[in-house]
Each structure stands twice: as structure tokens, then as C-alpha cells.
PDB file of C-alpha atoms in Angstrom:
ATOM      1  CA  MET A   1     -21.308  -1.989  13.958  1.00 63.00           C
ATOM      2  CA  SER A   2     -19.698  -3.464  10.883  1.00 70.00           C
ATOM      3  CA  LYS A   3     -18.679  -1.396   7.888  1.00 88.00           C
ATOM      4  CA  THR A   4     -19.903  -2.284   4.403  1.00 90.00           C
ATOM      5  CA  VAL A   5     -18.282  -1.658   1.032  1.00 92.00           C
ATOM      6  CA  GLU A   6     -19.720  -2.074  -2.449  1.00 94.00           C
ATOM      7  CA  LYS A   7     -17.973  -4.807  -4.426  1.00 95.00           C
ATOM      8  CA  ALA A   8     -18.692  -6.001  -7.962  1.00 96.00           C
ATOM      9  CA  ARG A   9     -18.971  -9.677  -8.933  1.00 96.00           C
ATOM     10  CA  ASP A  10     -19.240 -11.547 -12.193  1.00 96.00           C
ATOM     11  CA  ALA A  11     -22.688 -13.180 -12.236  1.00 94.00           C
ATOM     12  CA  GLY A  12     -21.515 -16.331 -14.009  1.00 94.00           C
ATOM     13  CA  THR A  13     -18.355 -17.218 -12.113  1.00 95.00           C
ATOM     14  CA  GLY A  14     -18.874 -15.389  -8.804  1.00 93.00           C
ATOM     15  CA  LYS A  15     -15.393 -13.856  -8.933  1.00 95.00           C
ATOM     16  CA  PHE A  16     -14.810 -10.259  -7.879  1.00 95.00           C
ATOM     17  CA  VAL A  17     -14.242  -7.760 -10.693  1.00 96.00           C
ATOM     18  CA  THR A  18     -13.508  -4.035 -10.812  1.00 95.00           C
ATOM     19  CA  LYS A  19     -16.271  -1.433 -10.662  1.00 94.00           C
ATOM     20  CA  ASP A  20     -15.191  -0.082 -14.064  1.00 95.00           C
ATOM     21  CA  TYR A  21     -15.714  -3.536 -15.604  1.00 95.00           C
ATOM     22  CA  ALA A  22     -19.110  -3.795 -13.881  1.00 95.00           C
ATOM     23  CA  LYS A  23     -20.235  -0.442 -15.286  1.00 95.00           C
ATOM     24  CA  SER A  24     -19.310  -1.480 -18.819  1.00 96.00           C
ATOM     25  CA  HIS A  25     -20.963  -4.946 -18.469  1.00 95.00           C
ATOM     26  CA  PRO A  26     -24.161  -4.339 -16.445  1.00 94.00           C
ATOM     27  CA  LYS A  27     -25.990  -7.464 -17.671  1.00 95.00           C
ATOM     28  CA  THR A  28     -23.317  -9.927 -16.527  1.00 95.00           C
ATOM     29  CA  THR A  29     -22.213  -8.339 -13.235  1.00 96.00           C
ATOM     30  CA  VAL A  30     -23.743  -7.675  -9.816  1.00 95.00           C
ATOM     31  CA  VAL A  31     -22.754  -4.921  -7.369  1.00 94.00           C
ATOM     32  CA  GLU A  32     -23.357  -5.957  -3.765  1.00 94.00           C
ATOM     33  CA  LYS A  33     -22.510  -4.710  -0.274  1.00 94.00           C
ATOM     34  CA  VAL A  34     -19.924  -6.818   1.581  1.00 89.00           C
ATOM     35  CA  LYS A  35     -19.119  -6.519   5.293  1.00 86.00           C
ATOM     36  CA  VAL A  36     -15.506  -5.593   6.058  1.00 85.00           C
ATOM     37  CA  GLY A  37     -13.601  -4.982   9.251  1.00 80.00           C
ATOM     38  CA  PRO A  38     -12.393  -6.914  12.276  1.00 76.00           C
ATOM     39  CA  THR A  39     -14.041 -10.203  13.214  1.00 72.00           C
ATOM     40  CA  LYS A  40     -15.157 -11.063  16.732  1.00 74.00           C
ATOM     41  CA  HIS A  41     -12.547 -12.501  19.062  1.00 70.00           C
ATOM     42  CA  ARG A  42     -13.080 -16.166  19.819  1.00 61.00           C
ATOM     43  CA  LYS A  43     -12.382 -17.652  23.255  1.00 66.00           C
TER      44      LYS A  43
END
């Protein structure tokens, strides 16, 4: 099972920003869950 982490993004540019910035600018940022961890091994 993959692990998820909450990450914040700028809604206009799509770039990742800090959670502190997202809290102070709630109208222009989005907090979403992103999968992290090892990827499957390919043959």
C-alpha cells in the first residue's frame, strides 16, 4: 500500500509551495494528497 502526504500547490502555476504559504493564501492555493514511496520494479 502506498503512503500519501499532503502537499500544497499554487492554483495558478501548479508549483509546489509551503504549507505556511498555503495557510496564509487559501484562495490561491490547493492542498492535495500525493503518493510517495518506492515505485514498482519493472522487468
